[in-house]
Tab-separated table of C-alpha atoms in Angstrom:
chain	number	residue	atom	x	y	z
X	23	MET	CA	0.000	0.000	0.000
X	24	ASP	CA	2.971	2.311	0.643
X	25	THR	CA	4.574	1.837	-2.718
X	26	PRO	CA	1.580	2.988	-4.687
X	27	LEU	CA	1.200	5.972	-2.386
X	28	LYS	CA	4.794	7.097	-2.835
X	29	ASN	CA	4.544	6.874	-6.545
X	30	ALA	CA	1.162	8.532	-6.599
X	31	SER	CA	0.722	12.111	-7.706
X	32	ALA	CA	-2.170	14.370	-8.338
X	33	ASP	CA	-1.786	13.990	-12.061
X	34	ARG	CA	-1.759	10.228	-11.957
X	35	VAL	CA	-4.627	9.689	-9.542
X	36	SER	CA	-7.890	9.618	-11.251
X	37	GLU	CA	-10.912	11.057	-9.656
X	38	HIS	CA	-12.672	7.696	-9.958
X	39	GLU	CA	-9.914	5.709	-8.216
X	40	SER	CA	-9.830	4.946	-4.457
X	41	LEU	CA	-6.848	4.290	-2.153
X	42	LEU	CA	-6.617	2.791	1.334
X	43	ILE	CA	-4.420	5.012	3.506
X	44	LYS	CA	-3.802	4.102	7.170
X	45	GLY	CA	-6.888	1.915	7.193
X	46	GLN	CA	-9.078	4.601	5.620
X	47	LEU	CA	-10.488	4.429	2.191
X	48	ILE	CA	-9.906	7.688	0.350
X	49	ASP	CA	-11.447	8.206	-3.010
X	50	GLY	CA	-9.486	9.571	-5.922
X	51	GLN	CA	-11.126	13.005	-5.911
X	52	THR	CA	-10.237	13.688	-2.269
X	53	LEU	CA	-6.712	12.414	-2.750
X	54	SER	CA	-6.185	14.570	-5.807
X	55	LYS	CA	-7.300	17.632	-3.868
X	56	LYS	CA	-4.930	16.866	-1.009
X	57	LEU	CA	-2.027	16.353	-3.374
X	58	ASN	CA	-2.711	19.691	-5.053
X	59	ASP	CA	-2.911	21.570	-1.721
X	60	ALA	CA	0.402	20.256	-0.353
X	61	ALA	CA	2.611	18.227	-2.555
X	62	ILE	CA	4.735	15.685	-0.876
X	63	VAL	CA	8.406	16.543	-1.424
X	64	PRO	CA	10.881	13.830	-0.694
X	65	TRP	CA	13.998	14.764	1.416
X	66	THR	CA	17.323	14.938	-0.353
X	67	LEU	CA	20.929	15.798	0.549
X	68	ASN	CA	20.678	19.167	-1.135
X	69	ASP	CA	18.523	20.482	1.670
X	70	PHE	CA	21.686	21.146	3.734
X	71	GLU	CA	23.160	23.238	0.964
X	72	GLN	CA	19.961	25.228	0.704
X	73	GLU	CA	20.013	25.880	4.428
X	74	GLU	CA	23.628	27.095	4.204
X	75	GLN	CA	22.760	29.308	1.284
X	76	GLN	CA	19.805	30.699	3.183
X	77	LYS	CA	21.983	31.419	6.210
X	78	GLU	CA	24.594	33.059	3.985
X	79	ALA	CA	21.893	35.202	2.380
X	80	ASP	CA	20.500	36.185	5.739
X	81	LYS	CA	23.987	37.071	6.956
X	82	LYS	CA	24.624	39.233	3.909
X	83	ALA	CA	21.285	40.937	4.448
X	84	GLU	CA	22.217	41.658	8.068
X	85	ILE	CA	25.607	42.990	6.992
X	86	ARG	CA	23.984	45.131	4.324
X	87	GLN	CA	21.489	46.486	6.819
X	88	GLU	CA	24.294	47.227	9.285
X	89	VAL	CA	26.334	48.998	6.588
X	90	GLU	CA	23.328	50.965	5.446
X	91	LYS	CA	22.626	51.885	9.051
X	92	GLN	CA	26.188	53.107	9.498
X	93	ILE	CA	26.425	55.129	6.250
X	94	GLN	CA	22.882	56.514	6.457
X	95	PRO	CA	23.960	59.690	8.408
X	96	GLU	CA	26.764	60.377	5.929
X	97	LEU	CA	24.433	59.899	2.981
X	98	LYS	CA	21.905	62.221	4.568
X	99	LYS	CA	24.614	64.787	5.253
X	100	ARG	CA	25.851	64.673	1.684
X	101	SER	CA	22.288	64.809	0.384
X	102	ASP	CA	21.615	67.904	2.476
X	103	MET	CA	24.840	69.498	1.266
X	104	LEU	CA	23.983	68.752	-2.363
X	105	ARG	CA	20.460	70.093	-1.884
X	106	LYS	CA	21.833	73.279	-0.298
X	107	GLU	CA	24.373	73.693	-3.091
X	108	VAL	CA	21.663	73.358	-5.747
X	109	TYR	CA	19.476	75.814	-3.844
X	110	ASP	CA	22.298	78.350	-3.478
X	111	SER	CA	23.185	78.048	-7.167
X	112	ALA	CA	19.578	78.565	-8.248
X	113	TYR	CA	19.220	81.479	-5.820
X	114	GLN	CA	22.379	83.146	-7.157
X	115	GLU	CA	21.260	82.717	-10.767
X	116	GLY	CA	17.880	84.224	-9.944
X	117	TYR	CA	19.526	87.065	-8.035
X	118	ASP	CA	21.910	87.833	-10.922
X	119	ALA	CA	19.083	87.778	-13.470
X	120	GLY	CA	16.914	90.028	-11.303
X	121	PHE	CA	19.814	92.407	-10.642
X	122	LYS	CA	20.584	92.679	-14.356
X	123	LEU	CA	16.937	93.315	-15.194
X	124	GLY	CA	16.641	95.890	-12.418
X	125	GLU	CA	19.852	97.578	-13.561
X	126	GLU	CA	18.570	97.900	-17.129
X	127	GLU	CA	15.209	99.230	-15.975
X	128	GLY	CA	16.904	101.642	-13.577
X	129	LYS	CA	19.237	102.869	-16.296
X	130	ALA	CA	16.336	103.468	-18.663
X	131	THR	CA	14.394	105.254	-15.925
X	132	GLY	CA	17.421	107.376	-15.028
X	133	LYS	CA	17.958	108.419	-18.632
X	134	SER	CA	14.312	109.296	-18.991
X	135	GLN	CA	14.431	111.406	-15.840
X	136	ALA	CA	17.655	113.088	-16.963
X	137	TYR	CA	16.110	113.855	-20.341
X	138	SER	CA	13.076	115.398	-18.677
X	139	GLN	CA	15.257	117.502	-16.381
X	140	ALA	CA	17.447	118.653	-19.258
X	141	ARG	CA	14.417	119.499	-21.363
X	142	ASP	CA	12.828	121.478	-18.549
X	143	PHE	CA	16.108	123.305	-17.940
X	144	LEU	CA	17.214	124.019	-21.522
X	145	PHE	CA	14.026	124.644	-23.475
X	146	PRO	CA	12.974	127.800	-21.550
X	147	LYS	CA	16.443	129.254	-22.070
X	148	ILE	CA	16.347	128.416	-25.765
X	149	GLN	CA	12.956	130.065	-26.106
X	150	SER	CA	14.175	133.165	-24.269
X	151	ILE	CA	17.208	133.403	-26.556
X	152	ASP	CA	14.969	132.996	-29.591
X	153	GLU	CA	12.695	135.771	-28.350
X	154	LEU	CA	15.721	137.975	-27.674
X	155	LEU	CA	16.993	137.492	-31.218
X	156	LYS	CA	13.588	138.336	-32.624
X	157	ASN	CA	13.406	141.459	-30.472
X	158	LEU	CA	16.843	142.505	-31.683
X	159	GLN	CA	15.863	142.012	-35.303
X	160	ALA	CA	12.671	144.049	-34.965
X	161	PRO	CA	14.481	147.403	-34.363
X	162	GLN	CA	16.842	146.615	-37.209
X	163	GLN	CA	13.948	146.043	-39.575
X	164	GLN	CA	12.233	149.205	-38.359
X	165	MET	CA	15.436	151.185	-38.807
X	166	GLN	CA	15.818	149.791	-42.310
X	167	GLN	CA	12.245	150.763	-43.126
X	168	ASN	CA	12.808	154.273	-41.746
X	169	LEU	CA	16.000	154.564	-43.776
X	170	PHE	CA	14.179	153.625	-46.971
X	171	ASP	CA	11.474	156.165	-46.228
X	172	GLU	CA	14.047	158.861	-45.540
X	173	ILE	CA	15.863	158.115	-48.783
X	174	VAL	CA	12.642	158.263	-50.785
X	175	GLN	CA	11.522	161.492	-49.128
X	176	PHE	CA	14.910	163.134	-49.498
X	177	SER	CA	15.282	162.069	-53.129
X	178	ALA	CA	11.794	163.330	-53.918
X	179	PHE	CA	12.505	166.647	-52.213
X	180	ILE	CA	15.741	167.172	-54.146
X	181	ALA	CA	14.079	166.212	-57.427
X	182	GLU	CA	11.125	168.508	-56.761
X	183	GLN	CA	13.365	171.459	-55.970
X	184	LEU	CA	15.502	170.927	-59.046
X	185	LEU	CA	12.529	170.464	-61.343
X	186	GLY	CA	10.741	173.504	-59.977
X	187	GLU	CA	13.812	175.657	-60.421
X	188	GLN	CA	14.612	174.431	-63.902
X	189	LEU	CA	11.135	174.196	-65.383
X	190	SER	CA	9.894	177.559	-64.177
X	191	ARG	CA	12.712	179.291	-66.075
X	192	ASN	CA	12.711	177.089	-69.154
X	193	PRO	CA	10.761	178.571	-72.111
X	194	ASP	CA	11.082	175.349	-74.088
X	195	TRP	CA	9.403	173.417	-71.278
X	196	LEU	CA	6.568	175.929	-71.063
X	197	TYR	CA	6.040	175.786	-74.810
X	198	ARG	CA	6.009	171.981	-74.758
X	199	VAL	CA	3.483	171.680	-71.951
X	200	VAL	CA	1.207	174.217	-73.657
X	201	GLN	CA	1.396	172.304	-76.939
X	202	GLU	CA	0.711	168.958	-75.207
X	203	ALA	CA	-2.349	170.445	-73.538
X	204	ILE	CA	-3.603	171.963	-76.803
X	205	GLN	CA	-3.213	168.654	-78.658
X	206	THR	CA	-5.544	166.957	-76.202
X	207	LEU	CA	-8.345	169.426	-77.004
X	208	PRO	CA	-10.992	168.438	-79.539
X	209	GLU	CA	-10.561	169.869	-83.017
X	210	SER	CA	-12.260	173.219	-83.202
X	211	GLU	CA	-11.743	176.660	-84.756
X	212	ALA	CA	-12.686	178.360	-81.493
X	213	PRO	CA	-10.027	180.537	-79.901
X	214	ILE	CA	-7.771	178.979	-77.253
X	215	GLU	CA	-7.136	180.566	-73.882
X	216	VAL	CA	-3.879	179.803	-72.088
X	217	ALA	CA	-3.503	180.528	-68.358
X	218	LEU	CA	0.045	180.605	-66.989
X	219	ASN	CA	1.695	181.379	-63.707
X	220	ALA	CA	2.270	185.116	-63.364
X	221	ASP	CA	6.045	184.718	-63.094
X	222	ASP	CA	6.166	182.343	-66.054
X	223	LEU	CA	4.052	184.680	-68.201
X	224	ALA	CA	6.216	187.670	-67.302
X	225	PHE	CA	9.336	185.638	-68.104
X	226	LEU	CA	7.979	184.650	-71.542
X	227	GLN	CA	6.863	188.168	-72.343
X	228	GLU	CA	10.287	189.441	-71.378
X	229	LEU	CA	11.809	186.998	-73.857
X	230	GLU	CA	9.268	188.133	-76.494
X	231	THR	CA	8.209	184.579	-77.158
X	232	ALA	CA	6.503	184.415	-80.552
X	233	TRP	CA	3.934	181.678	-79.819
X	234	LEU	CA	2.239	183.817	-77.162
X	235	LYS	CA	0.653	185.843	-79.979
X	236	ASN	CA	-1.202	182.764	-81.263
X	237	TYR	CA	-3.273	182.379	-78.084
X	238	HIS	CA	-5.096	184.475	-75.572
X	239	CYS	CA	-2.625	184.322	-72.653
X	240	LYS	CA	-3.327	185.518	-69.146
X	241	ALA	CA	-1.881	185.158	-65.657
X	242	ASP	CA	-3.610	182.893	-63.116
X	243	PRO	CA	-2.365	182.747	-59.504
X	244	ALA	CA	-3.864	179.232	-59.146
X	245	ILE	CA	-1.410	177.875	-61.743
X	246	LEU	CA	1.812	176.598	-60.214
X	247	PRO	CA	5.155	177.513	-61.800
X	248	GLY	CA	5.914	175.338	-64.815
X	249	GLY	CA	2.253	174.477	-65.436
X	250	CYS	CA	-0.581	175.803	-67.566
X	251	MET	CA	-4.355	175.712	-68.071
X	252	VAL	CA	-5.675	175.505	-71.645
X	253	LYS	CA	-9.349	176.284	-72.331
X	254	GLN	CA	-11.407	176.097	-75.510
X	255	GLN	CA	-15.134	176.636	-75.258
X	256	PHE	CA	-16.370	173.987	-72.790
X	257	SER	CA	-13.112	171.988	-72.590
X	258	SER	CA	-10.156	172.641	-70.346
X	259	ILE	CA	-6.858	170.861	-69.806
X	260	HIS	CA	-4.771	171.444	-66.713
X	261	HIS	CA	-1.120	170.513	-67.156
X	262	CYS	CA	0.636	170.473	-63.767
X	263	TRP	CA	3.946	168.712	-63.401
X	264	GLN	CA	3.648	168.885	-59.590
X	265	ASN	CA	0.637	166.553	-59.677
X	266	ARG	CA	2.504	164.115	-61.865
X	267	PHE	CA	5.508	164.310	-59.601
X	268	LEU	CA	3.383	163.621	-56.516
X	269	ALA	CA	1.815	160.603	-58.238
X	270	LEU	CA	5.272	159.322	-59.185
X	271	LYS	CA	6.510	159.924	-55.648
X	272	GLU	CA	3.555	158.031	-54.172
X	273	GLN	CA	4.132	155.147	-56.559
X	274	LEU	CA	7.811	155.009	-55.624
X	275	THR	CA	6.947	155.047	-51.912
X	276	ASN	CA	4.455	152.216	-52.366
X	277	ASN	CA	7.015	150.175	-54.293
X	278	VAL	CA	9.589	150.627	-51.550
X	279	GLN	CA	7.023	149.678	-48.905
X	280	SER	CA	6.033	146.564	-50.849
X	281	LEU	CA	9.682	145.585	-51.231
X	282	THR	CA	10.308	146.064	-47.524
X	283	ASP	CA	7.225	144.034	-46.592
X	284	SER	CA	8.307	141.232	-48.914
X	285	GLN	CA	11.763	141.158	-47.364
X	286	GLN	CA	10.302	141.120	-43.871
X	287	ARG	CA	7.966	138.236	-44.713
X	288	ALA	CA	10.862	136.333	-46.262
X	289	MET	CA	12.971	136.877	-43.142
X	290	GLU	CA	10.149	135.741	-40.863
X	291	ALA	CA	9.614	132.630	-42.972
X	292	ALA	CA	13.344	131.891	-42.890
X	293	GLN	CA	13.387	132.320	-39.115
X	294	GLN	CA	10.497	129.911	-38.703
X	295	ASN	CA	12.136	127.349	-40.979
X	296	GLN	CA	15.519	127.760	-39.288
X	297	SER	CA	14.245	128.004	-35.711
X	298	PRO	CA	16.576	126.093	-33.360
X	299	THR	CA	15.307	122.602	-32.694
X	300	PHE	CA	17.200	120.301	-30.335
X	301	TYR	CA	16.903	116.529	-30.434
X	302	TRP	CA	17.933	114.318	-27.524
X	303	ASP	CA	19.510	110.946	-28.025
X	304	GLU	CA	18.456	108.902	-25.020
X	305	ASP	CA	21.129	106.284	-25.817
X	306	SER	CA	23.990	108.774	-25.587
X	307	GLU	CA	26.176	109.155	-22.527
X	308	PHE	CA	26.083	112.437	-20.640
X	309	GLY	CA	27.308	113.992	-17.425
X	310	GLU	CA	26.532	116.821	-15.090
X	311	GLU	CA	28.576	119.263	-17.156
X	312	ASP	CA	26.093	118.826	-19.998
X	313	PHE	CA	23.432	120.529	-17.885
X	314	ALA	CA	25.562	123.378	-16.501
X	315	PRO	CA	24.019	126.875	-16.645
X	316	LEU	CA	24.761	128.903	-19.754
X	317	LYS	CA	27.830	131.108	-19.334
X	318	THR	CA	28.193	134.507	-20.997
X	319	GLY	CA	31.502	134.936	-22.782
X	320	SER	CA	33.099	137.475	-25.062
X	321	ASN	CA	30.381	136.857	-27.636
X	322	ALA	CA	27.647	138.039	-25.303
X	323	ILE	CA	24.865	140.034	-26.942
X	324	PRO	CA	25.487	143.776	-26.458
X	325	GLU	CA	22.919	145.928	-24.781
X	326	VAL	CA	20.743	148.060	-27.037
X	327	SER	CA	19.308	151.392	-25.997
X	328	GLU	CA	16.924	153.876	-27.558
X	329	ALA	CA	19.860	156.109	-28.483
X	330	ASP	CA	20.928	153.543	-31.097
X	331	PHE	CA	17.681	154.142	-33.008
X	332	PRO	CA	17.089	157.891	-33.561
X	333	ALA	CA	13.586	159.097	-34.222
X	334	LYS	CA	12.424	159.570	-37.782
X	335	LYS	CA	12.967	163.077	-39.072
X	336	SER	CA	10.095	164.959	-40.601
X	337	SER	CA	10.418	165.142	-44.394
X	338	PRO	CA	10.179	168.474	-46.158
X	339	SER	CA	6.741	169.249	-47.451
X	340	ALA	CA	5.904	169.904	-51.049
X	341	SER	CA	6.506	173.360	-52.388
X	342	SER	CA	2.823	173.894	-52.965
X	343	ASP	CA	-0.436	172.363	-51.761
X	344	ALA	CA	-2.569	173.810	-54.522
X	345	GLU	CA	-5.330	171.522	-55.733
X	346	PRO	CA	-5.389	170.756	-59.471
X	347	ILE	CA	-8.136	172.450	-61.448
X	348	LYS	CA	-10.787	170.029	-62.623
X	349	SER	CA	-11.429	169.776	-66.331
X	350	VAL	CA	-14.758	169.371	-68.056
X	351	LYS	CA	-13.115	167.180	-70.655
X	352	ASP	CA	-13.594	163.392	-70.636
X	353	PRO	CA	-11.551	162.038	-67.653
X	354	ALA	CA	-10.515	158.934	-69.586
X	355	SER	CA	-8.939	160.929	-72.401
X	356	GLN	CA	-7.303	163.261	-69.902
X	357	SER	CA	-5.687	160.407	-67.963
X	358	ASN	CA	-4.444	158.840	-71.193
X	359	ASN	CA	-2.956	162.118	-72.366
X	360	GLU	CA	-1.168	162.665	-69.102
């Protein structure tokens, strides 16, 4: 009964077979279950070797645990040191990056503040200098205008005096102005009346001028020297060189005034186009000396007083204020003839 049991196994015992073990009859199904739950392992000599190996493994495990227990404080110390080193390195990198960023932002802010301070300090001074230059140019322009007016007035006065002196004693001039006035009259056989200045008529009569006999000549105190009044029926022509001279003088004065105004406008436009404009380069380097107060040197602007600009002198008046005599002739033809 023992031999079959030793050689029996769960795989070889059929569920339908039955065995008698220790006087008990065990069916195959129950025996198969028991064999599967705990297999019967026969004892061999190798069991001693396995026990030695197990003891050796346990001893190594104890040694390993003892070594680990001994080196654990050192490992922890080194781990803490490594962790602190990594932390310090990361902290320093973050500090350097933040310092660099703060330095750049501070530099930009400082430049912006310096630019604002320089602008607030310099621009008012530049504007005051610009205003000073404009104020200095204004008297110069006024003096130039006064000088032009004086030259025109003086030239007109000299010309008027010379013309009055020469024409009043020039028989050829008197004859020419009388003929020009007569030619502007309409064609008619009616007699012509010539009115002359009393001095001019006496001068011509003294010279026994022949053409006086062709007209009815008389003296008129309203006629200025060098002029004449020609009448024929309902037409009259007044030839007065003083009126022409005054018109020419007025035209010359207006031309000079227009020229002066044009020059002044051109100067003002040039000043506006060339007004000092200062640009600030925020990337440039600068120091405190760049914002020092302006110093006056040898090129300082001289002081100007009223004595440097004398008042305008009164120009001599015309030699006569007599009004021209109106003519009944067509004004258009009269203006064309003059």
